[in-house]
Every structure is written in structure tokens, then in C-alpha cells.
Amino acid sequence: MRNQIVSAKALCRSGVIAALYVALTVSFGSLSFFGGLQVRPSEGLCLLPLFYPEAVFALTAGCFISNLFSPFAVFDVTMGVAATLLAAICTRLIGKAIQNSKKTLPLKIALGGLFPVLFNAAIVPLIVLLGGTGTGGITAAAYFAVAWELGLGEAIWVYAVGTPLILFCNRQREKNNPLFASIDKKPTKNPSGESENDKNCRSKD
């Protein structure tokens, strides 16, 4: 029963994250796809894999759907989605590697946010340049100019939007809000070795 509940929670949360990503990307139209300083507040969701493993799939799916609306769709749905997937996996690994606490949370956010910035700064300039000018228009100077702008814009959205979001999720997790609990979080046990879930069930009996 618990596994079914966990699976349902993960599925629902994945749907919410993917839908938010699409809404926050598509609603800004061409501003989400053109130029270096793209308007993509949806990138603030890229820190969610720090807490939620299902966010890796959700962000990838949301990016795929969003990029279908891109004027560079042929490149965006391949290279752009790959950048999001790789970044989400690496961010998730940081979330697993660093134990969550008030002292380590700033470090988790700082390191976890680096991957969306780096992967997008490295890959997305190729999409912009290929889509805008073709292979003949790609030069080292143009690539690094766009990469700098994209990296800066990505960092702004990831940290300015993502940091408050992660801090809010963390507060809700500390309050044991079931809507924000991670699916891979083990039930806490009291000194007698009894989990809190078992204790609640026993008290009801």
C-alpha cells in the first residue's frame, strides 16, 4: 500500500512540475527561445532534483514539450532536452551526495545550480547559432558571446527563482508536510525503534 501511495505521489508531483515548466516557458513566447538573456523563469525549477528524484523526468518532459514551440524545434527537442536531462541528473546526484541540513543546504543549492548553468551555457548557444544562421555562421567569438549571455541568464533564473523555491520546500519538509516529502525519504524512528507511521497506526488502534 505504501509503495502505491509513493508511486502516486511521485506521478502527481512529476505532472505538476512538468506542467509548471511548460507554462512558465511557453507563456513568454519567443522571449524564452531567442537571444542570450532568455526569459525562462521555468529554469528555477531545475533545483528541485536536489530533493525530488522524480523531478529529473518531470523537467525533461516539461522541456521537451516546451521546446516543441521553439522556432528551433529540430535542435531544441534534441540538444536542448539533452542539456536539461544531463543537468537534472547531476543536480540529483548532488542532492544525494550532500546530507540535508541547515548548514549544508546553501552548499547543495550552490553546487546543484551549477549544472543547469554549465550545461545550458555549453549546449544552448549551438542551438541559437544553428537555428539562426546555420553552420556557416558559427564562429568561436559568436559561440562564447552567446554562451556568456546564456550562462548569466540561466544563473539568474536558477538561483533567483530556484533558491526561494528550495527554501520553501525545505521548510515544508521540516514541518512533515506530506505534499513536500521526498519519496525516497525513510520514515523517522523514535528511540524504541518504531517508525512514526507505525506509532500513528498503533495509536489509532
GROMACS .gro file of C-alpha atoms in nm:
model
  205
    1MET     CA    1   0.000   0.000   0.000
    2ARG     CA    2   0.276   0.241   0.093
    3ASN     CA    3   0.454   0.176  -0.239
    4GLN     CA    4   0.132   0.256  -0.426
    5ILE     CA    5   0.093   0.580  -0.233
    6VAL     CA    6   0.456   0.675  -0.300
    7SER     CA    7   0.419   0.600  -0.671
    8ALA     CA    8   0.100   0.805  -0.695
    9LYS     CA    9   0.263   1.095  -0.511
   10ALA     CA   10   0.567   1.085  -0.740
   11LEU     CA   11   0.346   1.072  -1.050
   12CYS     CA   12   0.132   1.365  -0.937
   13ARG     CA   13   0.432   1.574  -0.842
   14SER     CA   14   0.600   1.495  -1.175
   15GLY     CA   15   0.291   1.615  -1.357
   16VAL     CA   16   0.280   1.940  -1.158
   17ILE     CA   17   0.649   2.013  -1.216
   18ALA     CA   18   0.629   1.937  -1.589
   19ALA     CA   19   0.314   2.148  -1.628
   20LEU     CA   20   0.471   2.440  -1.443
   21TYR     CA   21   0.782   2.420  -1.659
   22VAL     CA   22   0.575   2.429  -1.977
   23ALA     CA   23   0.353   2.714  -1.854
   24LEU     CA   24   0.645   2.928  -1.736
   25THR     CA   25   0.826   2.877  -2.066
   26VAL     CA   26   0.555   2.896  -2.330
   27SER     CA   27   0.380   3.193  -2.168
   28PHE     CA   28   0.677   3.415  -2.254
   29GLY     CA   29   0.667   3.321  -2.621
   30SER     CA   30   0.974   3.398  -2.829
   31LEU     CA   31   1.149   3.558  -2.530
   32SER     CA   32   1.205   3.206  -2.399
   33PHE     CA   33   1.398   3.097  -2.708
   34PHE     CA   34   1.574   3.390  -2.873
   35GLY     CA   35   1.900   3.555  -2.773
   36GLY     CA   36   2.138   3.504  -2.486
   37LEU     CA   37   1.944   3.653  -2.194
   38GLN     CA   38   1.636   3.436  -2.239
   39VAL     CA   39   1.330   3.492  -2.021
   40ARG     CA   40   1.287   3.148  -1.863
   41PRO     CA   41   1.171   3.159  -1.501
   42SER     CA   42   1.094   2.790  -1.552
   43GLU     CA   43   1.468   2.726  -1.505
   44GLY     CA   44   1.417   2.798  -1.135
   45LEU     CA   45   1.255   2.454  -1.117
   46CYS     CA   46   1.588   2.294  -1.209
   47LEU     CA   47   1.692   2.284  -0.842
   48LEU     CA   48   1.403   2.052  -0.749
   49PRO     CA   49   1.603   1.732  -0.819
   50LEU     CA   50   1.800   1.818  -0.505
   51PHE     CA   51   1.500   1.691  -0.309
   52TYR     CA   52   1.284   1.501  -0.555
   53PRO     CA   53   1.418   1.224  -0.785
   54GLU     CA   54   1.101   1.234  -0.995
   55ALA     CA   55   1.186   1.593  -1.089
   56VAL     CA   56   1.455   1.460  -1.325
   57PHE     CA   57   1.194   1.304  -1.553
   58ALA     CA   58   0.947   1.588  -1.498
   59LEU     CA   59   1.192   1.859  -1.603
   60THR     CA   60   1.298   1.659  -1.908
   61ALA     CA   61   0.938   1.604  -2.014
   62GLY     CA   62   0.850   1.968  -1.950
   63CYS     CA   63   1.149   2.086  -2.152
   64PHE     CA   64   1.059   1.853  -2.440
   65ILE     CA   65   0.701   1.980  -2.457
   66SER     CA   66   0.809   2.343  -2.423
   67ASN     CA   67   1.070   2.313  -2.697
   68LEU     CA   68   0.809   2.189  -2.942
   69PHE     CA   69   0.703   2.555  -2.953
   70SER     CA   70   1.057   2.672  -3.026
   71PRO     CA   71   1.141   2.821  -3.366
   72PHE     CA   72   1.450   2.599  -3.345
   73ALA     CA   73   1.246   2.291  -3.252
   74VAL     CA   74   1.457   2.049  -3.455
   75PHE     CA   75   1.757   2.140  -3.239
   76ASP     CA   76   1.577   2.227  -2.916
   77VAL     CA   77   1.392   1.898  -2.877
   78THR     CA   78   1.720   1.708  -2.908
   79MET     CA   79   2.012   1.916  -2.784
   80GLY     CA   80   1.806   2.135  -2.551
   81VAL     CA   81   1.632   1.841  -2.387
   82ALA     CA   82   1.966   1.661  -2.352
   83ALA     CA   83   2.110   1.963  -2.169
   84THR     CA   84   1.816   1.964  -1.927
   85LEU     CA   85   1.836   1.588  -1.868
   86LEU     CA   86   2.211   1.588  -1.801
   87ALA     CA   87   2.183   1.888  -1.569
   88ALA     CA   88   1.892   1.733  -1.377
   89ILE     CA   89   2.079   1.405  -1.328
   90CYS     CA   90   2.389   1.583  -1.197
   91THR     CA   91   2.181   1.804  -0.969
   92ARG     CA   92   2.010   1.493  -0.831
   93LEU     CA   93   2.350   1.335  -0.762
   94ILE     CA   94   2.446   1.644  -0.560
   95GLY     CA   95   2.122   1.612  -0.366
   96LYS     CA   96   2.207   1.253  -0.277
   97ALA     CA   97   2.575   1.315  -0.206
   98ILE     CA   98   2.530   1.603   0.040
   99GLN     CA   99   2.325   1.531   0.350
  100ASN     CA  100   2.044   1.777   0.401
  101SER     CA  101   2.075   2.013   0.695
  102LYS     CA  102   2.057   2.384   0.762
  103LYS     CA  103   2.436   2.405   0.737
  104THR     CA  104   2.473   2.211   0.412
  105LEU     CA  105   2.164   2.340   0.230
  106PRO     CA  106   2.338   2.655   0.093
  107LEU     CA  107   2.616   2.434  -0.044
  108LYS     CA  108   2.364   2.197  -0.204
  109ILE     CA  109   2.190   2.489  -0.372
  110ALA     CA  110   2.515   2.645  -0.491
  111LEU     CA  111   2.655   2.322  -0.637
  112GLY     CA  112   2.324   2.187  -0.765
  113GLY     CA  113   2.255   2.507  -0.956
  114LEU     CA  114   2.589   2.497  -1.135
  115PHE     CA  115   2.488   2.213  -1.363
  116PRO     CA  116   2.188   2.380  -1.532
  117VAL     CA  117   2.406   2.686  -1.582
  118LEU     CA  118   2.704   2.497  -1.725
  119PHE     CA  119   2.513   2.256  -1.949
  120ASN     CA  120   2.289   2.528  -2.091
  121ALA     CA  121   2.582   2.765  -2.142
  122ALA     CA  122   2.768   2.491  -2.328
  123ILE     CA  123   2.490   2.343  -2.543
  124VAL     CA  124   2.219   2.605  -2.599
  125PRO     CA  125   2.448   2.851  -2.787
  126LEU     CA  126   2.482   2.585  -3.056
  127ILE     CA  127   2.102   2.572  -3.084
  128VAL     CA  128   2.072   2.951  -3.110
  129LEU     CA  129   2.350   2.981  -3.366
  130LEU     CA  130   2.249   2.678  -3.572
  131GLY     CA  131   1.887   2.787  -3.575
  132GLY     CA  132   1.964   3.149  -3.653
  133THR     CA  133   2.248   3.135  -3.903
  134GLY     CA  134   2.320   2.774  -3.989
  135THR     CA  135   2.656   2.603  -3.967
  136GLY     CA  136   2.826   2.873  -4.169
  137GLY     CA  137   2.751   3.139  -3.906
  138ILE     CA  138   2.913   2.963  -3.610
  139THR     CA  139   3.242   3.116  -3.501
  140ALA     CA  140   3.431   3.086  -3.175
  141ALA     CA  141   3.366   3.453  -3.096
  142ALA     CA  142   2.992   3.418  -3.160
  143TYR     CA  143   2.971   3.095  -2.959
  144PHE     CA  144   3.144   3.232  -2.649
  145ALA     CA  145   2.949   3.559  -2.665
  146VAL     CA  146   2.617   3.374  -2.665
  147ALA     CA  147   2.744   3.122  -2.407
  148TRP     CA  148   2.834   3.405  -2.169
  149GLU     CA  149   2.491   3.565  -2.201
  150LEU     CA  150   2.309   3.233  -2.170
  151GLY     CA  151   2.511   3.129  -1.868
  152LEU     CA  152   2.443   3.460  -1.696
  153GLY     CA  153   2.072   3.447  -1.774
  154GLU     CA  154   2.047   3.085  -1.663
  155ALA     CA  155   2.226   3.162  -1.336
  156ILE     CA  156   1.985   3.447  -1.264
  157TRP     CA  157   1.676   3.230  -1.313
  158VAL     CA  158   1.814   2.920  -1.142
  159TYR     CA  159   1.930   3.097  -0.829
  160ALA     CA  160   1.686   3.391  -0.808
  161VAL     CA  161   1.379   3.171  -0.859
  162GLY     CA  162   1.513   2.833  -0.753
  163THR     CA  163   1.666   2.931  -0.419
  164PRO     CA  164   1.343   3.067  -0.263
  165LEU     CA  165   1.158   2.767  -0.405
  166ILE     CA  166   1.400   2.517  -0.249
  167LEU     CA  167   1.399   2.703   0.083
  168PHE     CA  168   1.018   2.693   0.085
  169CYS     CA  169   1.016   2.320   0.003
  170ASN     CA  170   1.270   2.257   0.277
  171ARG     CA  171   1.056   2.439   0.536
  172GLN     CA  172   0.757   2.230   0.437
  173ARG     CA  173   0.962   1.913   0.463
  174GLU     CA  174   1.076   2.011   0.812
  175LYS     CA  175   0.711   2.053   0.904
  176ASN     CA  176   0.647   1.699   0.773
  177ASN     CA  177   0.406   1.828   0.511
  178PRO     CA  178   0.327   1.511   0.313
  179LEU     CA  179   0.287   1.709  -0.011
  180PHE     CA  180   0.654   1.806   0.001
  181ALA     CA  181   0.807   1.489   0.147
  182SER     CA  182   1.056   1.315  -0.078
  183ILE     CA  183   0.953   0.971  -0.199
  184ASP     CA  184   1.294   0.827  -0.107
  185LYS     CA  185   1.288   0.965   0.248
  186LYS     CA  186   1.282   0.685   0.502
  187PRO     CA  187   1.028   0.705   0.785
  188THR     CA  188   1.178   0.850   1.102
  189LYS     CA  189   1.203   0.624   1.405
  190ASN     CA  190   1.163   0.704   1.772
  191PRO     CA  191   1.409   0.572   2.035
  192SER     CA  192   1.214   0.246   2.066
  193GLY     CA  193   1.288   0.172   1.701
  194GLU     CA  194   0.926   0.220   1.599
  195SER     CA  195   0.864   0.438   1.295
  196GLU     CA  196   0.637   0.736   1.325
  197ASN     CA  197   0.396   0.576   1.077
  198ASP     CA  198   0.378   0.260   1.290
  199LYS     CA  199   0.324   0.469   1.600
  200ASN     CA  200   0.038   0.658   1.438
  201CYS     CA  201  -0.126   0.337   1.326
  202ARG     CA  202  -0.092   0.179   1.670
  203SER     CA  203  -0.241   0.485   1.840
  204LYS     CA  204  -0.544   0.468   1.609
  205ASP     CA  205  -0.598   0.104   1.703
   0.00000   0.00000   0.00000
